[in-house]
Amino acid sequence: MNIIVSPELERVCPAFVGACVEAQVRNSPYNEDLWTEIHALGNHYRAALTTESLKDLSGIAATRRVYKACGKDPSRYRPASEALIRRMLQHKELYQIDTLVDLINLASIRYGYSIGGFDADRFVGDTLTLGVGRKDEPYEGIGRGMINIEGLPVYRDAEGGVGTPTSDHERTKISISTTHLVVLVNGYDGREDRVCANAEFIQRLLRAYCESDGGTYHLYR
């Protein structure tokens, strides 16, 4: 995929750096070993973080700053990474969806970045542009119905929005039959080293749990 960062996003986050992981994969309904990793990280976070201190994690803090700069309340429209870790800290079970979605959630939790995971065969065109949501822009979040994305960072393909840090779109969501995966790591904190580490972690998980060679990744800014 070609990824373009729009001038309107650059204005609110000039340090932004992202990573696009693209791979051929085999999905499955559930993977026990993956969930062992998820539970271990949950135990670690419950010992190390609170629902307040998690907001200071670099990736989460930077995403919240971008929300505010775009005019969005990050406590009302929480970045997905923050929402997932909060569930862990509150001793709530994470939603178990399928191996690809669960894997992407683990990667988001591990590094604190909001990560978009997509069935690349559902994109329209071969280019995604990262911009800012507009007033009354239609957007159907996964499991959420129509949501207000005005002021949220949003990836768009040739047809419209496909992903925000709060929720990805129903149209391009991962399913059990997904074989062509694209994952986008959003480094609003500008930490190229951590964005690369997150992308490589995703590749490791794909090799371990999705019968994949891990695919390739490239940075964009």
CSV table of C-alpha atoms in Angstrom, one decimal:
chain,number,residue,atom,x,y,z
A,1,MET,CA,0.0,0.0,0.0
A,2,ASN,CA,1.0,3.6,-0.6
A,3,ILE,CA,0.5,5.7,2.4
A,4,ILE,CA,0.2,9.5,2.3
A,5,VAL,CA,0.3,11.8,5.3
A,6,SER,CA,-1.8,14.9,4.5
A,7,PRO,CA,-0.7,18.5,5.2
A,8,GLU,CA,-3.7,18.9,7.7
A,9,LEU,CA,-2.3,16.0,9.8
A,10,GLU,CA,1.2,17.2,9.5
A,11,ARG,CA,0.2,20.6,10.9
A,12,VAL,CA,-1.1,19.0,14.1
A,13,CYS,CA,1.6,16.3,14.4
A,14,PRO,CA,4.7,17.2,12.5
A,15,ALA,CA,6.7,14.4,14.3
A,16,PHE,CA,4.3,11.6,13.1
A,17,VAL,CA,5.9,8.4,11.9
A,18,GLY,CA,4.0,5.3,10.9
A,19,ALA,CA,4.7,1.8,9.8
A,20,CYS,CA,2.8,-0.3,7.3
A,21,VAL,CA,3.1,-4.1,7.8
A,22,GLU,CA,1.8,-6.1,4.8
A,23,ALA,CA,1.6,-9.9,4.9
A,24,GLN,CA,-0.1,-13.0,3.6
A,25,VAL,CA,-1.7,-14.8,6.6
A,26,ARG,CA,-4.0,-17.6,7.7
A,27,ASN,CA,-6.5,-16.6,10.3
A,28,SER,CA,-8.1,-18.9,12.9
A,29,PRO,CA,-10.9,-18.5,15.5
A,30,TYR,CA,-8.7,-18.8,18.5
A,31,ASN,CA,-5.0,-19.4,19.5
A,32,GLU,CA,-4.3,-20.5,23.1
A,33,ASP,CA,-0.6,-19.7,23.0
A,34,LEU,CA,-1.4,-16.1,21.9
A,35,TRP,CA,-3.8,-15.7,24.8
A,36,THR,CA,-1.1,-16.9,27.2
A,37,GLU,CA,1.0,-13.9,26.0
A,38,ILE,CA,-2.0,-11.6,26.3
A,39,HIS,CA,-2.7,-12.7,29.9
A,40,ALA,CA,1.0,-12.4,30.9
A,41,LEU,CA,1.1,-8.8,29.7
A,42,GLY,CA,-2.1,-8.0,31.5
A,43,ASN,CA,-0.6,-9.3,34.8
A,44,HIS,CA,2.5,-7.2,34.2
A,45,TYR,CA,0.5,-4.0,33.5
A,46,ARG,CA,-1.7,-4.5,36.6
A,47,ALA,CA,1.4,-4.6,38.7
A,48,ALA,CA,3.0,-1.6,37.0
A,49,LEU,CA,0.2,0.8,35.9
A,50,THR,CA,-3.0,2.5,37.0
A,51,THR,CA,-5.8,3.9,34.9
A,52,GLU,CA,-4.3,7.3,35.4
A,53,SER,CA,-0.6,6.5,34.8
A,54,LEU,CA,-1.3,4.6,31.6
A,55,LYS,CA,-2.1,8.0,30.0
A,56,ASP,CA,1.6,8.9,30.4
A,57,LEU,CA,2.8,6.1,28.1
A,58,SER,CA,4.5,7.8,25.2
A,59,GLY,CA,2.2,6.5,22.4
A,60,ILE,CA,-1.0,7.1,24.3
A,61,ALA,CA,0.0,10.5,25.6
A,62,ALA,CA,0.9,11.6,22.0
A,63,THR,CA,-2.3,10.3,20.5
A,64,ARG,CA,-4.3,12.1,23.2
A,65,ARG,CA,-2.5,15.4,22.3
A,66,VAL,CA,-3.3,15.0,18.7
A,67,TYR,CA,-7.0,14.4,19.5
A,68,LYS,CA,-7.0,17.6,21.5
A,69,ALA,CA,-5.2,19.5,18.7
A,70,CYS,CA,-7.9,18.3,16.3
A,71,GLY,CA,-10.7,19.4,18.6
A,72,LYS,CA,-11.6,15.9,19.9
A,73,ASP,CA,-12.0,14.9,23.6
A,74,PRO,CA,-9.7,11.9,24.2
A,75,SER,CA,-11.6,10.9,27.3
A,76,ARG,CA,-14.9,10.6,25.4
A,77,TYR,CA,-13.3,9.1,22.2
A,78,ARG,CA,-10.5,7.0,23.7
A,79,PRO,CA,-7.7,5.8,21.6
A,80,ALA,CA,-8.1,2.0,21.2
A,81,SER,CA,-4.7,1.3,22.9
A,82,GLU,CA,-5.8,3.2,26.0
A,83,ALA,CA,-9.2,1.5,26.0
A,84,LEU,CA,-7.7,-1.9,25.8
A,85,ILE,CA,-5.2,-1.4,28.6
A,86,ARG,CA,-7.9,0.2,30.8
A,87,ARG,CA,-9.9,-3.0,30.5
A,88,MET,CA,-6.9,-5.0,31.6
A,89,LEU,CA,-6.3,-2.7,34.6
A,90,GLN,CA,-10.0,-3.0,35.6
A,91,HIS,CA,-9.7,-6.8,35.6
A,92,LYS,CA,-12.1,-7.0,32.6
A,93,GLU,CA,-11.6,-9.6,29.9
A,94,LEU,CA,-10.5,-8.4,26.5
A,95,TYR,CA,-13.0,-9.3,23.7
A,96,GLN,CA,-11.8,-12.4,21.9
A,97,ILE,CA,-12.5,-12.0,18.2
A,98,ASP,CA,-10.2,-14.1,16.1
A,99,THR,CA,-6.4,-14.7,16.0
A,100,LEU,CA,-5.6,-11.8,13.7
A,101,VAL,CA,-7.6,-9.2,15.7
A,102,ASP,CA,-6.4,-10.6,19.0
A,103,LEU,CA,-2.8,-10.4,17.8
A,104,ILE,CA,-3.2,-6.8,16.7
A,105,ASN,CA,-4.7,-5.9,20.1
A,106,LEU,CA,-1.7,-7.5,21.8
A,107,ALA,CA,0.6,-5.5,19.6
A,108,SER,CA,-1.3,-2.3,20.5
A,109,ILE,CA,-1.3,-3.0,24.2
A,110,ARG,CA,2.4,-3.9,24.2
A,111,TYR,CA,3.6,-0.6,22.7
A,112,GLY,CA,0.7,1.7,23.5
A,113,TYR,CA,0.1,2.7,19.8
A,114,SER,CA,-3.3,2.7,18.3
A,115,ILE,CA,-3.0,0.2,15.4
A,116,GLY,CA,-5.3,-0.4,12.5
A,117,GLY,CA,-5.7,-3.9,11.1
A,118,PHE,CA,-7.4,-4.4,7.7
A,119,ASP,CA,-8.4,-6.9,5.1
A,120,ALA,CA,-6.3,-5.3,2.3
A,121,ASP,CA,-8.5,-7.0,-0.4
A,122,ARG,CA,-11.4,-4.8,0.8
A,123,PHE,CA,-9.6,-1.5,0.1
A,124,VAL,CA,-10.6,0.5,-2.9
A,125,GLY,CA,-7.5,1.5,-4.8
A,126,ASP,CA,-3.9,1.1,-3.7
A,127,THR,CA,-3.4,4.3,-1.7
A,128,LEU,CA,-4.4,5.4,1.8
A,129,THR,CA,-4.3,9.0,2.9
A,130,LEU,CA,-4.1,10.0,6.6
A,131,GLY,CA,-6.1,13.1,7.3
A,132,VAL,CA,-8.6,14.5,9.8
A,133,GLY,CA,-12.3,13.6,10.0
A,134,ARG,CA,-14.8,16.2,8.7
A,135,LYS,CA,-18.1,17.4,10.0
A,136,ASP,CA,-20.9,14.9,9.2
A,137,GLU,CA,-18.4,12.6,7.4
A,138,PRO,CA,-20.2,9.1,7.3
A,139,TYR,CA,-18.3,6.4,9.2
A,140,GLU,CA,-19.4,3.0,10.5
A,141,GLY,CA,-17.2,1.8,13.3
A,142,ILE,CA,-16.8,-1.9,13.8
A,143,GLY,CA,-19.6,-2.9,16.2
A,144,ARG,CA,-20.4,0.7,16.9
A,145,GLY,CA,-22.7,1.8,14.1
A,146,MET,CA,-22.3,5.3,12.7
A,147,ILE,CA,-19.8,7.4,14.8
A,148,ASN,CA,-18.8,11.0,14.7
A,149,ILE,CA,-15.2,11.1,13.4
A,150,GLU,CA,-15.0,14.9,13.1
A,151,GLY,CA,-11.6,15.9,14.5
A,152,LEU,CA,-10.2,12.3,14.6
A,153,PRO,CA,-7.2,11.3,12.5
A,154,VAL,CA,-8.6,9.1,9.8
A,155,TYR,CA,-7.2,6.9,7.0
A,156,ARG,CA,-9.2,7.1,3.7
A,157,ASP,CA,-9.0,4.9,0.6
A,158,ALA,CA,-10.6,5.9,-2.7
A,159,GLU,CA,-14.1,5.3,-1.3
A,160,GLY,CA,-13.8,6.9,2.1
A,161,GLY,CA,-12.7,6.4,5.7
A,162,VAL,CA,-11.3,3.0,6.8
A,163,GLY,CA,-9.5,3.6,10.1
A,164,THR,CA,-9.2,5.9,13.1
A,165,PRO,CA,-7.3,5.4,16.4
A,166,THR,CA,-10.7,4.9,18.1
A,167,SER,CA,-12.3,2.4,15.7
A,168,ASP,CA,-11.7,0.9,12.3
A,169,HIS,CA,-14.5,0.7,9.6
A,170,GLU,CA,-16.8,-2.2,9.0
A,171,ARG,CA,-16.1,-2.1,5.3
A,172,THR,CA,-12.5,-3.1,5.5
A,173,LYS,CA,-12.5,-5.1,8.8
A,174,ILE,CA,-10.7,-8.4,9.2
A,175,SER,CA,-12.7,-11.6,9.0
A,176,ILE,CA,-11.9,-15.3,9.5
A,177,SER,CA,-11.3,-15.6,5.7
A,178,THR,CA,-8.8,-12.7,5.5
A,179,THR,CA,-5.5,-13.7,3.8
A,180,HIS,CA,-4.1,-10.3,2.8
A,181,LEU,CA,-3.4,-8.3,5.9
A,182,VAL,CA,-2.3,-4.7,6.3
A,183,VAL,CA,-1.5,-3.3,9.7
A,184,LEU,CA,-0.8,0.4,10.4
A,185,VAL,CA,1.2,1.5,13.4
A,186,ASN,CA,0.6,5.1,14.3
A,187,GLY,CA,3.5,6.8,16.0
A,188,TYR,CA,2.1,10.2,17.0
A,189,ASP,CA,5.0,10.5,19.4
A,190,GLY,CA,7.6,10.4,16.6
A,191,ARG,CA,9.5,7.5,18.1
A,192,GLU,CA,10.8,5.8,15.0
A,193,ASP,CA,12.7,3.2,17.2
A,194,ARG,CA,9.5,2.2,19.0
A,195,VAL,CA,7.4,2.2,15.8
A,196,CYS,CA,9.9,-0.1,14.1
A,197,ALA,CA,10.0,-2.4,17.2
A,198,ASN,CA,6.2,-2.5,17.2
A,199,ALA,CA,6.2,-3.5,13.5
A,200,GLU,CA,8.8,-6.2,14.1
A,201,PHE,CA,6.8,-7.5,17.0
A,202,ILE,CA,3.7,-7.8,14.8
A,203,GLN,CA,5.8,-9.7,12.2
A,204,ARG,CA,7.0,-12.1,15.0
A,205,LEU,CA,3.4,-12.7,16.1
A,206,LEU,CA,2.3,-13.4,12.5
A,207,ARG,CA,5.1,-15.9,12.1
A,208,ALA,CA,4.2,-17.6,15.4
A,209,TYR,CA,0.4,-17.7,15.1
A,210,CYS,CA,-0.8,-17.1,11.5
A,211,GLU,CA,1.3,-19.4,9.3
A,212,SER,CA,3.0,-16.3,7.8
A,213,ASP,CA,6.5,-15.4,6.9
A,214,GLY,CA,5.8,-12.1,8.6
A,215,GLY,CA,5.6,-10.1,5.4
A,216,THR,CA,7.3,-6.8,5.0
A,217,TYR,CA,7.0,-3.3,6.5
A,218,HIS,CA,7.9,0.2,5.6
A,219,LEU,CA,7.9,3.5,7.4
A,220,TYR,CA,6.0,6.6,6.2
A,221,ARG,CA,5.8,10.2,7.5
